[in-house]
XYZ file of C-alpha atoms in Angstrom:
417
model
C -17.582 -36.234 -8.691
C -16.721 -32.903 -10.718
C -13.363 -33.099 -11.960
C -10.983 -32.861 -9.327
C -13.511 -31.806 -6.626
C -16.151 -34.300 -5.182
C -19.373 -32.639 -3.961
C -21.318 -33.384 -1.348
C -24.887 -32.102 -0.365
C -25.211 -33.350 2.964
C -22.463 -35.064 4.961
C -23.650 -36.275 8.530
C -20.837 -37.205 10.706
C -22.973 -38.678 13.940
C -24.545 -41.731 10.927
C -22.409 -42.744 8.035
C -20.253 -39.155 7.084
C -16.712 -40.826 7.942
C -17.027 -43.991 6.115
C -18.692 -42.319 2.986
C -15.593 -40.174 3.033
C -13.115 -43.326 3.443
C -14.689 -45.090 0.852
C -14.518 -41.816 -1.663
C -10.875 -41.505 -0.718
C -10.365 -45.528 -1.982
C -12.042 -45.172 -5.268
C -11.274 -41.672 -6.233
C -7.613 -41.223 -5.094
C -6.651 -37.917 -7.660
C -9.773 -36.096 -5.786
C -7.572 -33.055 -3.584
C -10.726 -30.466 -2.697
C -14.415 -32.097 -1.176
C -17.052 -29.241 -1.227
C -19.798 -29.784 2.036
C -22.976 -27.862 1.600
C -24.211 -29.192 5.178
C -21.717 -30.251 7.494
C -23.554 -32.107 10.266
C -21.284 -33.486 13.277
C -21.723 -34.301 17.017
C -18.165 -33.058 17.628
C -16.431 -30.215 19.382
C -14.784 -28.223 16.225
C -11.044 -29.549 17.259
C -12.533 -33.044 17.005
C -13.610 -32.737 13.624
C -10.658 -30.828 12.195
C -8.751 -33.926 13.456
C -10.657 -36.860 11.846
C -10.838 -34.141 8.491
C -7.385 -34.098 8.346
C -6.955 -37.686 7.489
C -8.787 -36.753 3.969
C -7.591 -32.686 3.213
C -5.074 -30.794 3.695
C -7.221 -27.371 3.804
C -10.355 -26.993 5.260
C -12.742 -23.900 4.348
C -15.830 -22.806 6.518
C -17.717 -20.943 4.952
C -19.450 -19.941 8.368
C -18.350 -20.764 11.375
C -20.677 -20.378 14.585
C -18.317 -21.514 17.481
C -17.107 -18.685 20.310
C -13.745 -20.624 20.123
C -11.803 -22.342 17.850
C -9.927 -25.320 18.825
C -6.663 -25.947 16.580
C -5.631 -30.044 17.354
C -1.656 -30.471 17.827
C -1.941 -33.517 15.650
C -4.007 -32.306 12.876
C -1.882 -32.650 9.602
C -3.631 -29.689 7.911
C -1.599 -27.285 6.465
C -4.529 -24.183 6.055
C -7.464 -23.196 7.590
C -9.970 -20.704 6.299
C -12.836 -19.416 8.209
C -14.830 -16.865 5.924
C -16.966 -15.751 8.394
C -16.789 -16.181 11.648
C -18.654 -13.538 13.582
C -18.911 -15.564 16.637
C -15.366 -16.462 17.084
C -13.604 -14.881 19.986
C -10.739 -16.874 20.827
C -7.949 -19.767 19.393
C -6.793 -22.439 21.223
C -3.442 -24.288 20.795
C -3.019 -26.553 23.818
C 0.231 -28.178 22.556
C 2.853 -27.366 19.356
C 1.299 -27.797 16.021
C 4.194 -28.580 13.123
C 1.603 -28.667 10.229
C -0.233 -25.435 10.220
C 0.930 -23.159 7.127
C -1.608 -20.573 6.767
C -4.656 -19.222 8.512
C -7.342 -17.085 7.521
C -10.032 -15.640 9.550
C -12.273 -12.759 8.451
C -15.665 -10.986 10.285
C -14.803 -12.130 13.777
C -14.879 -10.943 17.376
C -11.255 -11.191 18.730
C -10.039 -8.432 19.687
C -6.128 -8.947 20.404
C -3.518 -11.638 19.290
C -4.236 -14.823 20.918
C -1.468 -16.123 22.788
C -2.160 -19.699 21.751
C -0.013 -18.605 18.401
C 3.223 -19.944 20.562
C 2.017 -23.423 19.379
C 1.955 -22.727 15.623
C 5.147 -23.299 15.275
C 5.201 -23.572 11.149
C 2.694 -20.550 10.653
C 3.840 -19.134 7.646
C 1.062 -17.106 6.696
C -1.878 -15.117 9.102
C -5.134 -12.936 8.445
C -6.974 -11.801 10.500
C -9.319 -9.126 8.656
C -12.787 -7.830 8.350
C -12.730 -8.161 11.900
C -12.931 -6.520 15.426
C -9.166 -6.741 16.241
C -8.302 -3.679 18.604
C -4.352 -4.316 19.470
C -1.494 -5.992 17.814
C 1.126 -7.121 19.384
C 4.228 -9.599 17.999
C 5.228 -11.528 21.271
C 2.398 -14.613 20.522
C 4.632 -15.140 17.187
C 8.095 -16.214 19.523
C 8.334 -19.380 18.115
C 6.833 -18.829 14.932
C 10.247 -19.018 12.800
C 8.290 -19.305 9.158
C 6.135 -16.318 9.842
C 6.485 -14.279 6.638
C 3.167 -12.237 6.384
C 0.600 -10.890 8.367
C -2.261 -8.929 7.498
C -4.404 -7.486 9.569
C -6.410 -4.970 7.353
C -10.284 -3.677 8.151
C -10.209 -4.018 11.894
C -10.759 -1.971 14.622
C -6.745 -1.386 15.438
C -6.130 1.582 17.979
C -2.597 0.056 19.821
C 0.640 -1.203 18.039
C 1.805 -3.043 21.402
C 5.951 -2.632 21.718
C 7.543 -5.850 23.123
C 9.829 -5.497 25.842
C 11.407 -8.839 25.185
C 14.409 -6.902 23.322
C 15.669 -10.426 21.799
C 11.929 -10.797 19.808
C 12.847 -11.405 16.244
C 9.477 -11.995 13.805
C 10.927 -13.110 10.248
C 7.694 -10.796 8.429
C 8.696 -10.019 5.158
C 4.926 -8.162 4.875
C 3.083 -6.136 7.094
C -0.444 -5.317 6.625
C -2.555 -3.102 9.078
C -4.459 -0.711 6.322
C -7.988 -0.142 7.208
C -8.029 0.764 10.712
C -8.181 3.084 13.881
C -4.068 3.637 14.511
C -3.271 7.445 15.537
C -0.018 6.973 16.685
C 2.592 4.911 16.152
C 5.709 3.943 18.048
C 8.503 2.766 16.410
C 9.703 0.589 19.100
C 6.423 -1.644 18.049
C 8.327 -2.527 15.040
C 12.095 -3.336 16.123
C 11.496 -7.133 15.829
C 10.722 -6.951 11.998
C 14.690 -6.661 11.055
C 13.867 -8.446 7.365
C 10.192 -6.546 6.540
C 10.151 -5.665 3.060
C 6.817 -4.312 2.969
C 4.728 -1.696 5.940
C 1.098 -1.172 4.665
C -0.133 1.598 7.253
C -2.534 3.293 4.670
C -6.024 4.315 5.416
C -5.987 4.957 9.373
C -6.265 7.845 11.397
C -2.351 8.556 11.575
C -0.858 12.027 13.280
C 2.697 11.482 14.374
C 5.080 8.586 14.384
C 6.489 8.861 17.788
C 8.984 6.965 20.592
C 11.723 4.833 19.285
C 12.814 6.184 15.697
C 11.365 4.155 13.304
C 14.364 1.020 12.546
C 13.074 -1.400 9.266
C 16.786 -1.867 7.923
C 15.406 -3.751 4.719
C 11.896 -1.981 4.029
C 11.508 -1.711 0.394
C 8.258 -0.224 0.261
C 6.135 1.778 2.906
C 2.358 2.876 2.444
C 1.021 5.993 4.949
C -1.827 6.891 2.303
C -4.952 8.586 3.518
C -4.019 9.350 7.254
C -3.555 12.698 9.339
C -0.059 13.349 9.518
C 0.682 17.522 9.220
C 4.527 17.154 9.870
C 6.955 14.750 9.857
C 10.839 14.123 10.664
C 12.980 11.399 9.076
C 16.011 11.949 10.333
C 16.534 9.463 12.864
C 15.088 6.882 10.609
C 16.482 3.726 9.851
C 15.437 2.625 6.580
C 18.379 2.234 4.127
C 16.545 -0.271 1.626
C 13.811 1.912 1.323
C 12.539 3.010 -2.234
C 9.228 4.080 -1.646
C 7.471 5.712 0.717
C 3.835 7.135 -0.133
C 2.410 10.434 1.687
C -0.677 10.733 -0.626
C -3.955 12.096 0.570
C -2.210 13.600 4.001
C -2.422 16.508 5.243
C 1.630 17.430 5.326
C 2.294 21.368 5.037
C 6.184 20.276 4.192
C 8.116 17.937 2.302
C 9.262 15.013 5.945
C 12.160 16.265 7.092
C 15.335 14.417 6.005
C 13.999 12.480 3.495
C 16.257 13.856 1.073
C 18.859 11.644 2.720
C 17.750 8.223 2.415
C 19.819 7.087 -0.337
C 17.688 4.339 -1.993
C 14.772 6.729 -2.362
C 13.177 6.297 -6.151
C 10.323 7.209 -5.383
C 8.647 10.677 -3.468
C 4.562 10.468 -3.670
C 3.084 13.154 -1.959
C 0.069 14.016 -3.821
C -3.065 15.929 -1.898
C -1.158 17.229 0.772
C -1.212 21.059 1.895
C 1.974 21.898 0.809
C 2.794 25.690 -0.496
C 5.882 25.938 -1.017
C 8.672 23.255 -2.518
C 12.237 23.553 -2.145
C 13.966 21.399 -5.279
C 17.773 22.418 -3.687
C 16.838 19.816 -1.256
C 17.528 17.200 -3.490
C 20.359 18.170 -5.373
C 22.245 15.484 -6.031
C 20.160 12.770 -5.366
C 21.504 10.092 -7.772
C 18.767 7.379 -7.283
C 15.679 9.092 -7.054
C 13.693 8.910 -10.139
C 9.670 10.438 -9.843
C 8.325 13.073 -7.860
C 5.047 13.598 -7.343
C 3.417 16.969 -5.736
C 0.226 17.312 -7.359
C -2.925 18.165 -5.848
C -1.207 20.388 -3.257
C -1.581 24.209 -2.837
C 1.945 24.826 -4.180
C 2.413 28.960 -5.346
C 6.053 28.445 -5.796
C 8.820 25.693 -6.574
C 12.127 27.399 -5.475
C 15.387 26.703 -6.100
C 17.437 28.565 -2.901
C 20.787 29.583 -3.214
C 22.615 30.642 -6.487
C 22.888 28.081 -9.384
C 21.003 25.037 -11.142
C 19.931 21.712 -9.421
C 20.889 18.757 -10.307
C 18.596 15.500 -10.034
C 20.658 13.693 -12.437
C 18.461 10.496 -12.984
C 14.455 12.498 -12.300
C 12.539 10.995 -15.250
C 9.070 12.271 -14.225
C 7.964 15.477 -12.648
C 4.118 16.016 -11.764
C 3.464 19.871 -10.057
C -0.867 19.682 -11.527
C -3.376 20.915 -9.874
C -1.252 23.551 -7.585
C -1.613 27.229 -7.789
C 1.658 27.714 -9.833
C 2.005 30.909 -12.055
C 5.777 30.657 -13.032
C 8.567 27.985 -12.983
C 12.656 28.459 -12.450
C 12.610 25.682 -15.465
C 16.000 27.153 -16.491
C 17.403 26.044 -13.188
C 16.303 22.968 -13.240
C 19.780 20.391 -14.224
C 17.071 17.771 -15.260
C 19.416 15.289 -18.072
C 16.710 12.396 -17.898
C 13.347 14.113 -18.102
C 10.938 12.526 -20.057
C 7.712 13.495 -18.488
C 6.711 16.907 -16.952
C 3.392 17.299 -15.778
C 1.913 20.941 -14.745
C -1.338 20.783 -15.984
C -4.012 22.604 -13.766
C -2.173 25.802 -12.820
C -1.991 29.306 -13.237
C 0.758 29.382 -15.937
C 0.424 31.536 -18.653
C 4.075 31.348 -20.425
C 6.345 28.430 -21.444
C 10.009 28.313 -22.312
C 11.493 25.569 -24.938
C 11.224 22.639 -22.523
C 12.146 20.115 -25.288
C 15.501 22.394 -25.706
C 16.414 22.643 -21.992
C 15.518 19.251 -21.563
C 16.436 17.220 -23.761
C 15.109 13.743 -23.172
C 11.908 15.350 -22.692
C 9.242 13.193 -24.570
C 5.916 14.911 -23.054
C 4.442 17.924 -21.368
C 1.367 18.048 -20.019
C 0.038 21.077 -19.640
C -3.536 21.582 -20.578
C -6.020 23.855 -18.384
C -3.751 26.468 -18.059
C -4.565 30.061 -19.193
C -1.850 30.244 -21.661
C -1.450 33.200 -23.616
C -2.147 32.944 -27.451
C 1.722 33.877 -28.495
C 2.678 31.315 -26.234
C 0.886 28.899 -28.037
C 1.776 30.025 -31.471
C 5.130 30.065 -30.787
C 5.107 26.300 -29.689
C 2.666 25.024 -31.658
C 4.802 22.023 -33.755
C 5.478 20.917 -30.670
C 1.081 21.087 -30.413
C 0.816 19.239 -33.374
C 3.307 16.949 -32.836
C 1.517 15.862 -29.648
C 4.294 16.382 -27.722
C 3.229 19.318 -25.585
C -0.358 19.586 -24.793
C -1.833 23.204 -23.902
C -5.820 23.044 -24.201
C -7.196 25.251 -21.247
C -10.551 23.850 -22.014
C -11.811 20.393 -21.563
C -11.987 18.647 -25.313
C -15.560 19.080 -26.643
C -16.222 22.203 -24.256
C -16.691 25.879 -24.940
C -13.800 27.748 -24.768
C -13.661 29.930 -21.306
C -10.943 32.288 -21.984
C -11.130 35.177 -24.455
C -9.390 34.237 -27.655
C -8.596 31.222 -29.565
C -5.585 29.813 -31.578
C -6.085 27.487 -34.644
C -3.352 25.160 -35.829
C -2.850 24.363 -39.202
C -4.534 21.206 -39.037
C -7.947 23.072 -37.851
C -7.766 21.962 -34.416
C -8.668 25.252 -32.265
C -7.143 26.115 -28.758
C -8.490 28.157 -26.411
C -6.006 30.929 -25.328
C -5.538 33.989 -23.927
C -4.910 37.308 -25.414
């Protein structure tokens, strides 16, 4: 006994394993986990899982060996965890299990959705990672009505399958399938997920998102980091709720099309891209949105078209680093919440008085830029005040330009003349 846990070596199921258990279970009633280091039994997996369940409510294999795994209707166990399970190609229900909560398989063979998932009828919870998974499809969860989250990360995923049962509603509220082989994606895949909250598609091989427009009327958050797409058109899409959608690490030579218009958008992350040029008209007006995020792009000019300022009344954060920028419209920027402009990494040699034309500005970054010295001097309480940062040489380094500025505190900037 340790604690709450009671620890067994060796427990041999075909001698005295079951009553050594039953008599455990008398005299220790408060123990809730038993730990197995050698499970030894003479029966078929569903078997065991049965007689288990009249001690635990969770059982954990550590490794399992079996080519199938047999799930017992009347098993009262509420999760099952199989850690590694590299022989395991299929799941077998043969009648409807009310007891099953969550299951957890990583490192096996199966390759698609089993269909015995029909018989899990209180499955509130699936895994299925680490694995050789190759298609996904949502029609084995019909009369799964707790379904909430599946996650499917680290496979081997090349098909979304699209039901044609146009009826299918899955109540996922999460959607993991990071980690794998998907290169396109058809939107008609995901019309039975009417309450998703949360689409995890990062880390794949994605170039266009194709077919049915894509229709996830209560998405909050949706993840297409590190994957292929070079263009991309929202237009059609259906995601009202949404407040952030993540581009980063693509390979987009333009802002999506029609994202402007999603009115709950917060959030616009499109870092390491290949865009060059940025159009800021194209949100004028947009009252919710709150960050945008461009760096790491190739960007030689942020724009405002047509005559006039723009107005992003509630932007608080603007990062252009690490572009190719040598001059800013910052005067036409109608920016009233500002607080943190990032353009470090460019070409700029000149700044304005961004703490005058913005005035809830509370930082600039702008360090490795090759600032001219009378730039510097003329802003340099704002230096010392560690408001504005200008350095265009990494702290402790050599200067690289040809001239350098010292404040009156002695601290010395590298500028150019």
């Amino acid at each position: 006994m340790q604690g709450a846990k009671c620890v067994y070596d060796k427990l041999n199921f075909s001698s005295d394993g079951l009553q050594r258990l039953r008599t455990s279970g008398r005299d220790l009633p408060q123990v809730f986990q038993i730990d197995v280091q050698l499970l030894i039994s003479p029966y078929l997996d569903g078997v065991l899982l049965q007689l288990v369940s009249e001690f635990v409510q969770e059982v954990v294999y550590e490794n399992y060996y079996e080519r199938i795994l047999r799930i017992p209707p009347g098993a009262s166990l509420t999760d099952l965890v199989l850690r590694r399970a590299t022989a395991l190609q299929s799941i077998t229900v043969v009648a409807p299990n009310n007891d099953l909560i969550t299951l957890q398989i990583s490192q096996s063979d199966i390759r698609s959705i089993p269909s015995a998932f029909v018989n899990l009828r209180r499955l509130a919870s699936l895994i299925l990672e680490d694995g050789a998974l190759e298609s996904v499809s949502l029609d084995p969860f019909a009369n799964s009505p707790k379904l909430s989250v599946l996650m499917c990360s680290n496979n081997r995923i090349t098909q979304l399958v699209a039901s044609r049962n146009a009826s299918l509603f899955i109540p996922l509220s999460d959607l993991l399938l990071a980690n794998n082989l998907l290169e396109t994606i058809d939107g008609a895949f995901f019309l039975p997920l009417r309450v998703l909250l949360y689409l995890d598609l990062g880390s794949n091989r994605i170039q266009r998102i194709e077919g049915h427009p894509l229709s996830l009327p209560r998405v909050v958050y949706i993840q297409l980091v590190d994957n292929q797409l070079r263009e991309l058109n929202v237009t059609r899409w259906n995601v009202p709720s949404a407040i952030e959608i993540f581009f980063d690490n693509n390979n987009l030579t333009r802002i999506p099309t029609g994202i402007e218009n999603l009115p709950n958008l917060t959030d616009l992350q499109l870092p390491n891209n290949l865009l060059t040029v940025v159009d800021l008209r194209r949100f004028d007006r947009s009252t919710k949105l709150q960050r945008i995020n461009l760096a790491s792009n190739r960007l030689r000019n942020v724009l405002v078209s047509d005559p006039g300022r723009v107005t992003i009344p509630n932007l608080e954060q603007l990062d252009i680093s690490n572009n190719l920028l040598t001059q800013l419209e910052y005067a036409r920027w109608d920016l009233p919440k500002l607080s943190t402009l990032t353009i470090a990494f460019n070409r700029l040699q000149r700044l304005p008085d961004l703490f005058s034309l913005f005035p809830q500005l509370k930082r600039a970054i702008a360090f490795q830029n090759p600032f001219l010295c009378s730039t510097i001097r003329q802003w340099q309480q704002y230096i010392a005040d560690f408001k504005l940062s200008v350095d265009s040489t990494a702290y402790g380094m050599a200067c690289t330009t040809n001239a350098t500025f010292k404040l009156p505190s002695g601290r010395v900037l590298c500028c150019v003349k």
